[in-house]
mmCIF file of C-alpha atoms in Angstrom:
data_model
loop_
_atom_site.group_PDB
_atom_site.id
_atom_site.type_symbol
_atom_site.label_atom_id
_atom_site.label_comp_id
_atom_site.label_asym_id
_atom_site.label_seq_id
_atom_site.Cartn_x
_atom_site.Cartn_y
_atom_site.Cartn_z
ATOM 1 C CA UNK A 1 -1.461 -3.913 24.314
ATOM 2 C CA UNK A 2 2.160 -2.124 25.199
ATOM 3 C CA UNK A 3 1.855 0.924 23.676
ATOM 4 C CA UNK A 4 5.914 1.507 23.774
ATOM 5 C CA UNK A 5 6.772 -2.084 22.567
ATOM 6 C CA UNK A 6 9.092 -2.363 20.177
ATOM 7 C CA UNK A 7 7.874 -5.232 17.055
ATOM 8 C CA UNK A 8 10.279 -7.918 15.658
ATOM 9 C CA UNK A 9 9.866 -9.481 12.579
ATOM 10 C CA UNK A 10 6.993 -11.740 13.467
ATOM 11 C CA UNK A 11 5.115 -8.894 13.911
ATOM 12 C CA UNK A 12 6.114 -7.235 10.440
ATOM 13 C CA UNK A 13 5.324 -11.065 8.748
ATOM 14 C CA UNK A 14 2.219 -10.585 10.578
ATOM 15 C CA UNK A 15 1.373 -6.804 9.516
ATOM 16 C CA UNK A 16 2.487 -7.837 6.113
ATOM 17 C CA UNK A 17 -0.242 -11.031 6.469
ATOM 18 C CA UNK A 18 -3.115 -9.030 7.257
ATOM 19 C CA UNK A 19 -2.681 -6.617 4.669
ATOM 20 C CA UNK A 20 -2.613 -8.793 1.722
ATOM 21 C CA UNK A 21 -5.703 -10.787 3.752
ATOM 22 C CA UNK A 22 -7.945 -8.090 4.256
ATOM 23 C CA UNK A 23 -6.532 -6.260 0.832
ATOM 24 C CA UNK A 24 -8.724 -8.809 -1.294
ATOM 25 C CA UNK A 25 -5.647 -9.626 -3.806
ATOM 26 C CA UNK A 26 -6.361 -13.162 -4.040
ATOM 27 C CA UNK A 27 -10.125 -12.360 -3.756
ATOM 28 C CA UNK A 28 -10.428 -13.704 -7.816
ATOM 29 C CA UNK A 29 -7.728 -16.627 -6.962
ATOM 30 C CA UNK A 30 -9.143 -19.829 -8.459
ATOM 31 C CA UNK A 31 -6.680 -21.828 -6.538
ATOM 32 C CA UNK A 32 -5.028 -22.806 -3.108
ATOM 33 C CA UNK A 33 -4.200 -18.441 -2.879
ATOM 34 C CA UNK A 34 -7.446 -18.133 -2.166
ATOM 35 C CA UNK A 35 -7.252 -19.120 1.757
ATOM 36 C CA UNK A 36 -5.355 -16.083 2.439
ATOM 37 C CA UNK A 37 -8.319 -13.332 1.287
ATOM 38 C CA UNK A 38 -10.907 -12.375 3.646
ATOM 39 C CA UNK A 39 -13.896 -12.292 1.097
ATOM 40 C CA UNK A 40 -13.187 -16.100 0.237
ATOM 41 C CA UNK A 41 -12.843 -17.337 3.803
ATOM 42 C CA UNK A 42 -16.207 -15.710 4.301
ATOM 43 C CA UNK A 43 -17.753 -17.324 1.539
ATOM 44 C CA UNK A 44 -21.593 -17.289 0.653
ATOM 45 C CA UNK A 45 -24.628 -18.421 1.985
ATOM 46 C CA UNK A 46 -25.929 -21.062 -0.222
ATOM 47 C CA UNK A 47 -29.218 -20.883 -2.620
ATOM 48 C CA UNK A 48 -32.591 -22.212 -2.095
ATOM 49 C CA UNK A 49 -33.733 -22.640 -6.102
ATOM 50 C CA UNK A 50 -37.500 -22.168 -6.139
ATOM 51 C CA UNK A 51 -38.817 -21.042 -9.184
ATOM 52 C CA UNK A 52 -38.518 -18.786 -11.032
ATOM 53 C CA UNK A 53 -36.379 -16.930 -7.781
ATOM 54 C CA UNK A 54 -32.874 -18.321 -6.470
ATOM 55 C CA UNK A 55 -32.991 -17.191 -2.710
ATOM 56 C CA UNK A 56 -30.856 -17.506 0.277
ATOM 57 C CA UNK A 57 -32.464 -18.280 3.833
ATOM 58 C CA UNK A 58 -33.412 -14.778 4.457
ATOM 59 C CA UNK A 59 -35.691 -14.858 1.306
ATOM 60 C CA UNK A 60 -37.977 -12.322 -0.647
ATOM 61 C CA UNK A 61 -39.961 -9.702 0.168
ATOM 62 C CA UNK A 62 -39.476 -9.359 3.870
ATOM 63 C CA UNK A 63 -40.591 -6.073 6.364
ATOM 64 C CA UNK A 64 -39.622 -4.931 9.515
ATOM 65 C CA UNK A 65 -38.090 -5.966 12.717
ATOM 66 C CA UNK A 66 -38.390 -9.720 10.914
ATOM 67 C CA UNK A 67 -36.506 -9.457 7.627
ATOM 68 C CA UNK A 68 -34.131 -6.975 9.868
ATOM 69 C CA UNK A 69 -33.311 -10.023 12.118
ATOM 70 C CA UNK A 70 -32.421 -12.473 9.518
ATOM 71 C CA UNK A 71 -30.233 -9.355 7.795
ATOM 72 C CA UNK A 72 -28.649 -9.186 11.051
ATOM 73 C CA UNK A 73 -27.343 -12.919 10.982
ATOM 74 C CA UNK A 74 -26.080 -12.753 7.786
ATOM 75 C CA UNK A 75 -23.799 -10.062 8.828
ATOM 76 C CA UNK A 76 -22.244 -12.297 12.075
ATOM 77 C CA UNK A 77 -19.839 -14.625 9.554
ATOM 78 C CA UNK A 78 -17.798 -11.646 8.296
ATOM 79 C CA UNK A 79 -17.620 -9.664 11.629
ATOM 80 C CA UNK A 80 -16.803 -13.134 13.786
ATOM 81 C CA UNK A 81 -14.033 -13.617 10.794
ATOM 82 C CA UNK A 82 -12.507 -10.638 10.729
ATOM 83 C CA UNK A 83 -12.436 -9.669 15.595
ATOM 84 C CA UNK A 84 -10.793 -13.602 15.287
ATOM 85 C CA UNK A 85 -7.863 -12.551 12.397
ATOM 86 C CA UNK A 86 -7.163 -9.681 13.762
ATOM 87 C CA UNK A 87 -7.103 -10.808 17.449
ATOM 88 C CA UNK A 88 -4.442 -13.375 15.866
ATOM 89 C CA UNK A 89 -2.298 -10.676 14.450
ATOM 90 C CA UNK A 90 -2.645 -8.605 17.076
ATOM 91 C CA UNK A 91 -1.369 -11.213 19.458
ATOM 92 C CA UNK A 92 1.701 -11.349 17.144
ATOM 93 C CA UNK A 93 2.780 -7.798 17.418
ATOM 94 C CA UNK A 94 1.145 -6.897 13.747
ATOM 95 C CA UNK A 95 -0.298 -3.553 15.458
ATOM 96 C CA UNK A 96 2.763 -1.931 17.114
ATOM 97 C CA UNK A 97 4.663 -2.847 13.665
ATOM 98 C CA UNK A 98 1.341 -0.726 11.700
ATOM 99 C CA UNK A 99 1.828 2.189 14.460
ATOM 100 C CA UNK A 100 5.493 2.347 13.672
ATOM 101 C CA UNK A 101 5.458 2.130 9.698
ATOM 102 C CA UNK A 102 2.231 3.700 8.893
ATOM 103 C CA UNK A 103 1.618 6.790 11.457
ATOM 104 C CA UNK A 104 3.660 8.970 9.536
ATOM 105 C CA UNK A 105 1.314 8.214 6.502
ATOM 106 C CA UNK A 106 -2.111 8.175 8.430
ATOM 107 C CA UNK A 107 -1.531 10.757 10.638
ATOM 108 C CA UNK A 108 -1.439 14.015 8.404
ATOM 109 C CA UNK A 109 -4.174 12.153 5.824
ATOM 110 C CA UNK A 110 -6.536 11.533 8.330
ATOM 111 C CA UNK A 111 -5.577 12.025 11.627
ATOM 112 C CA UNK A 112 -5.298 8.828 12.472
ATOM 113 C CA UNK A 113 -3.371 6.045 13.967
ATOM 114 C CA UNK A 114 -0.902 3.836 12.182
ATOM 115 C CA UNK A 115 -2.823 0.852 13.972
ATOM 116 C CA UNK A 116 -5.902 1.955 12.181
ATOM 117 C CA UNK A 117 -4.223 0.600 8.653
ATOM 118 C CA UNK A 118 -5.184 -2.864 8.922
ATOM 119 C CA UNK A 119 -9.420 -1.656 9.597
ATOM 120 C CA UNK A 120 -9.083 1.170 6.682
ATOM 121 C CA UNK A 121 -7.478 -1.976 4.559
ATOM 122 C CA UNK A 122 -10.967 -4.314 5.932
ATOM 123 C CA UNK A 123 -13.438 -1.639 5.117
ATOM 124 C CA UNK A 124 -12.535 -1.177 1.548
ATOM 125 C CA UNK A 125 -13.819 -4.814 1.130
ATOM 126 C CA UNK A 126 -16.396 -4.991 4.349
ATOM 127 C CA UNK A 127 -18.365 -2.308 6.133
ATOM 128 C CA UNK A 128 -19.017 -4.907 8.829
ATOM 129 C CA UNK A 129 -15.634 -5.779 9.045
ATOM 130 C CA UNK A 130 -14.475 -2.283 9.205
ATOM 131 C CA UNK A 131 -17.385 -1.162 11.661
ATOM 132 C CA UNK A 132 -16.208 -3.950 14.422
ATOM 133 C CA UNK A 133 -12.519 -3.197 13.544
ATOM 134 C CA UNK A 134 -12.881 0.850 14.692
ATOM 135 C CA UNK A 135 -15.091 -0.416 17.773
ATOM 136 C CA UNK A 136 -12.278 -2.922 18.976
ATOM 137 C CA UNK A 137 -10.000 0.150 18.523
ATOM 138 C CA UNK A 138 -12.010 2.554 20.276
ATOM 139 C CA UNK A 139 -12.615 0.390 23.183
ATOM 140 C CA UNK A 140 -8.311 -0.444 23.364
ATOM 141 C CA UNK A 141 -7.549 3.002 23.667
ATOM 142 C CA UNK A 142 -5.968 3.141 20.351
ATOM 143 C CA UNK A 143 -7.939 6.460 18.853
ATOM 144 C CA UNK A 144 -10.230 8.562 20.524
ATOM 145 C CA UNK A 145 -14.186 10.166 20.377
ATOM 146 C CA UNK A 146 -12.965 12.305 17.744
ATOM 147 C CA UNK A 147 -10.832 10.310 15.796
ATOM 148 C CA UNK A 148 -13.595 7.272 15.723
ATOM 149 C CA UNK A 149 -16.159 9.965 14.347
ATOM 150 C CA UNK A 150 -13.217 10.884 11.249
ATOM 151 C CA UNK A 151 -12.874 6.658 10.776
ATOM 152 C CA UNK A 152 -16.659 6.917 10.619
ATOM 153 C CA UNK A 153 -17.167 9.848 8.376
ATOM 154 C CA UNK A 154 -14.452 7.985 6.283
ATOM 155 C CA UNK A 155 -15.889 4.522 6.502
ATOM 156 C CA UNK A 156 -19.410 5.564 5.891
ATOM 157 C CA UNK A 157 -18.914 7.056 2.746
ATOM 158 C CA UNK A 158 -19.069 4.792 -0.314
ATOM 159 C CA UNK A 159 -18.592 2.216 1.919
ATOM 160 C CA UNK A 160 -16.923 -1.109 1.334
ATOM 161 C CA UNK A 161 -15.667 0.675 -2.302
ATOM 162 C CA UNK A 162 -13.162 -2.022 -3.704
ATOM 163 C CA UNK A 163 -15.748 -4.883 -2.941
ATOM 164 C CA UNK A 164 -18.856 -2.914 -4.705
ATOM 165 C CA UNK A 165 -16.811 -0.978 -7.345
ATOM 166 C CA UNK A 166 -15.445 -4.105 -8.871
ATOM 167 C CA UNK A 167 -18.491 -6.385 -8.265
ATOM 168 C CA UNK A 168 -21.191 -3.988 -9.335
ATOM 169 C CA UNK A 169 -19.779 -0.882 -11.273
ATOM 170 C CA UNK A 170 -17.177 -2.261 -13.320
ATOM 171 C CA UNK A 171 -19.961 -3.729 -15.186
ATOM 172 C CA UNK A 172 -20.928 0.082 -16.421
ATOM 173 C CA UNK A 173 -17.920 -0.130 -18.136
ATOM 174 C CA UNK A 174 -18.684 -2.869 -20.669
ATOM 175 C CA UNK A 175 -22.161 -0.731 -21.503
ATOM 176 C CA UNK A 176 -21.908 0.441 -25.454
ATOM 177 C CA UNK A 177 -23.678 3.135 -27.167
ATOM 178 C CA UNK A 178 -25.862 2.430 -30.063
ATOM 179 C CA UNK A 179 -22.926 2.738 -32.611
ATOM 180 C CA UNK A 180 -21.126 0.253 -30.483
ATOM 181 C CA UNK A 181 -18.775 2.352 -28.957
ATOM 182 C CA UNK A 182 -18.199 2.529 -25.264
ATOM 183 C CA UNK A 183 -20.321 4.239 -22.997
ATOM 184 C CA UNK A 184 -17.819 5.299 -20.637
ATOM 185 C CA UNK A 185 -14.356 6.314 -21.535
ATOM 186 C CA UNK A 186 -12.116 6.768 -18.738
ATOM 187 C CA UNK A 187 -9.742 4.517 -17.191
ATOM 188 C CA UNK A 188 -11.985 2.044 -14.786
ATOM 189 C CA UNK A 189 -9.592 3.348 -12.200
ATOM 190 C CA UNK A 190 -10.012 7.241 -12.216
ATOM 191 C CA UNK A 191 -13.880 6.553 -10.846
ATOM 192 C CA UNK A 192 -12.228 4.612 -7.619
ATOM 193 C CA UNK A 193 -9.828 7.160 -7.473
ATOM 194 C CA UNK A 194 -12.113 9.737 -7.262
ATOM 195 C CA UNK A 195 -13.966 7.621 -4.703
ATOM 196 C CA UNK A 196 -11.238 7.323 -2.783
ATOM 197 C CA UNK A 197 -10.488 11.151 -2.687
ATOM 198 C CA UNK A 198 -13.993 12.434 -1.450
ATOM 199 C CA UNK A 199 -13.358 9.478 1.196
ATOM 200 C CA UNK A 200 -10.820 11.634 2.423
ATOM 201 C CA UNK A 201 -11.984 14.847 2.015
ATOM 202 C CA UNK A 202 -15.230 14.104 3.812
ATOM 203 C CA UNK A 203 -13.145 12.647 6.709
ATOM 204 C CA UNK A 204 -10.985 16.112 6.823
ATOM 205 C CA UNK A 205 -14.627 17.891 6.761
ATOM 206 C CA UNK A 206 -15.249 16.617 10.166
ATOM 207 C CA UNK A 207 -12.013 17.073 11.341
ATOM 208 C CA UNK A 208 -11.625 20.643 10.438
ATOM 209 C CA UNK A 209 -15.499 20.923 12.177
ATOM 210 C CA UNK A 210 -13.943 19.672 15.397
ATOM 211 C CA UNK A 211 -10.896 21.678 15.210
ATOM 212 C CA UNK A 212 -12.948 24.615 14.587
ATOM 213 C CA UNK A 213 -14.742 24.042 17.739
ATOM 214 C CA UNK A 214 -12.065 23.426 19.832
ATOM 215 C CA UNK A 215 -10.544 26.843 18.608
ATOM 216 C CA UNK A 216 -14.161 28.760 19.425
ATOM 217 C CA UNK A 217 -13.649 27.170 22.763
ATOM 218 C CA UNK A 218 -10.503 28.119 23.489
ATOM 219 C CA UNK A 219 -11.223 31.732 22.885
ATOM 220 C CA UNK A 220 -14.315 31.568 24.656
#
């Protein structure tokens, strides 16, 4: 990829594609929408009903290297989906038009890239997605050692948050007390805001820890 090249609009219709695809907008889309969201395109395995268990094909009650095999194929959809979409948008300039828009932004945050947008977008819906993104960016040249251990440290905590906040902790917020009122108070989004802030500050943990090596070096 030219690192200098300048990107026309097909590369800012293309930026602007992968966005809203890997943003999970039309993730809830009950319609045609729905072909341009990542989650939907991946779909679901389907369910074997046995009674009184609904399973997929990797089961109950697996161990070991076995069950960790069959875990391991169920990731290979969503990584396959996401290297092909964003080989595709890559091919049509989306990354230089990322690096020029959103390095400003991602740079003082996290230290980071403007072509690392579209893989912090994918990992707030898919770790897997996310994990393959920063590897294909790594091996490009795009970021470094140090700035792939910062994606990490960002990445691994509370991963995939938008995906697991809405389909799993959102339901907290229709718990009730005993006297029927609700358990929790607060907006649903100050908990994913929070989230989203110790994301960050545990990414600027690490980088401070590697600046404040490189400084001991220095003076040693």
């Amino acid at each position: 990829m030219e690192k200098d090249k300048k990107p026309g609009i097909m590369a800012y219709l293309a930026l602007l594609f992968a966005i809203v695809f890997f943003s999970g907008i039309f993730s809830k889309a009950d319609n045609w929408l729905g072909i341009f969201d990542f989650t939907v395109l991946n779909g679901k395995f389907g369910s074997i009903i046995t009674e009184p268990k609904t399973l997929t094909f990797t089961g109950a009650e697996g161990s070991g290297a076995r069950d960790g095999l069959l875990f391991g194929f169920s990731l290979l959809p969503s990584v396959m989906l996401a290297i092909g979409v964003v080989n595709v948008v890559e091919y049509l300039g989306a990354l230089d038009a990322a690096k020029h828009l959103l390095t400003p932004i991602l740079r003082p945050i996290l230290g980071l890239p403007g072509s690392a947008a579209l893989t912090l977008i994918a990992s707030l819906q898919s770790t897997d997605a996310g994990g393959s993104m920063t590897k294909m960016l790594y091996d490009s040249g795009d970021i470094n050692e140090e700035q792939k251990t910062v994606f990490a440290a960002f990445q691994f905590s509370a991963g995939a948050p938008i995906t697991n906040y809405f389909a799993i902790g959102a339901g907290l917020f229709a718990l009730t007390n005993a006297d029927k009122t609700q358990a929790i108070t607060v907006p649903m989004l100050v908990p994913l805001i929070i989230i989203f802030a110790l994301k960050i500050f545990g990414a600027n943990l690490i980088r401070f820890y590697f600046k404040s090596k490189s400084n001991k070096e220095i003076k040693a």
